[in-house]
Amino acid sequence: RSLEIRARGVSDKNRYVKSFKINGSAVDRAFVTTEEILAGGVWEFEMSPTPERSRRPEAPYSMSAKR
């Protein structure tokens, strides 16, 4: 398996993640799982010059109230 990482618009100025997709599906969390890494595929990051503060991504299990 292979993992291809694309970061559209990345530069010294555009260093913040605006959006993230795994194999074309939007991801609205601030982490990836071991399973997603091992599965490979294509990860697409759209970069921005400012942090995305309006989004409230899901917390990882270790930081959630679910544990």
Coordinates of C-alpha atoms in Angstrom, one line a residue:
R1 CA 0.0 0.0 0.0
S2 CA 1.1 3.5 -0.6
L3 CA 0.1 6.9 0.9
E4 CA 0.2 9.9 -1.2
I5 CA 0.0 13.3 0.5
R6 CA -1.1 16.4 -1.5
A7 CA -1.0 19.8 0.1
R8 CA -2.5 22.3 -2.4
G9 CA -1.3 25.8 -1.9
V10 CA 1.3 25.0 0.7
S11 CA 4.0 27.7 1.2
D12 CA 5.7 29.6 4.0
K13 CA 2.6 31.8 4.0
N14 CA 0.0 29.1 3.6
R15 CA 0.8 26.8 6.5
Y16 CA -2.6 26.2 8.1
V17 CA -5.0 23.4 7.1
K18 CA -8.2 24.8 5.7
S19 CA -9.7 21.4 4.7
F20 CA -8.6 17.7 4.6
K21 CA -9.8 14.8 2.6
I22 CA -9.0 11.1 2.7
N23 CA -9.6 9.4 -0.7
G24 CA -12.0 12.2 -1.6
S25 CA -14.0 12.1 1.6
A26 CA -14.0 15.2 3.9
V27 CA -12.5 14.7 7.3
D28 CA -13.7 17.0 10.1
R29 CA -11.4 15.9 12.9
A30 CA -8.0 17.1 14.0
F31 CA -6.4 13.6 13.9
V32 CA -6.0 10.5 11.8
T33 CA -6.2 6.9 13.0
T34 CA -3.6 4.2 12.7
E35 CA -5.9 2.3 10.5
E36 CA -6.2 5.2 8.1
I37 CA -2.4 5.5 7.9
L38 CA -1.9 1.8 7.3
A39 CA -4.7 1.7 4.6
G40 CA -2.8 4.1 2.4
G41 CA -4.6 6.1 -0.2
V42 CA -4.6 9.8 -1.1
W43 CA -4.7 12.5 1.5
E44 CA -5.5 16.0 0.2
F45 CA -4.9 19.1 2.3
E46 CA -6.1 22.5 1.2
M47 CA -3.8 25.1 2.9
S48 CA -4.6 28.7 4.0
P49 CA -2.6 31.7 5.4
T50 CA -4.9 31.9 8.5
P51 CA -6.0 29.2 11.0
E52 CA -9.6 27.9 10.5
R53 CA -11.1 28.9 13.8
S54 CA -14.8 28.5 13.0
R55 CA -14.5 24.7 12.7
R56 CA -14.8 22.6 15.8
P57 CA -13.3 19.2 14.9
E58 CA -13.9 16.1 16.8
A59 CA -11.4 15.4 19.6
P60 CA -9.3 12.2 19.5
Y61 CA -10.6 9.5 21.8
S62 CA -7.8 10.1 24.3
M63 CA -9.1 13.7 24.8
S64 CA -12.8 13.0 24.6
A65 CA -15.5 12.5 27.3
K66 CA -16.1 9.0 25.8
R67 CA -13.1 7.4 27.4

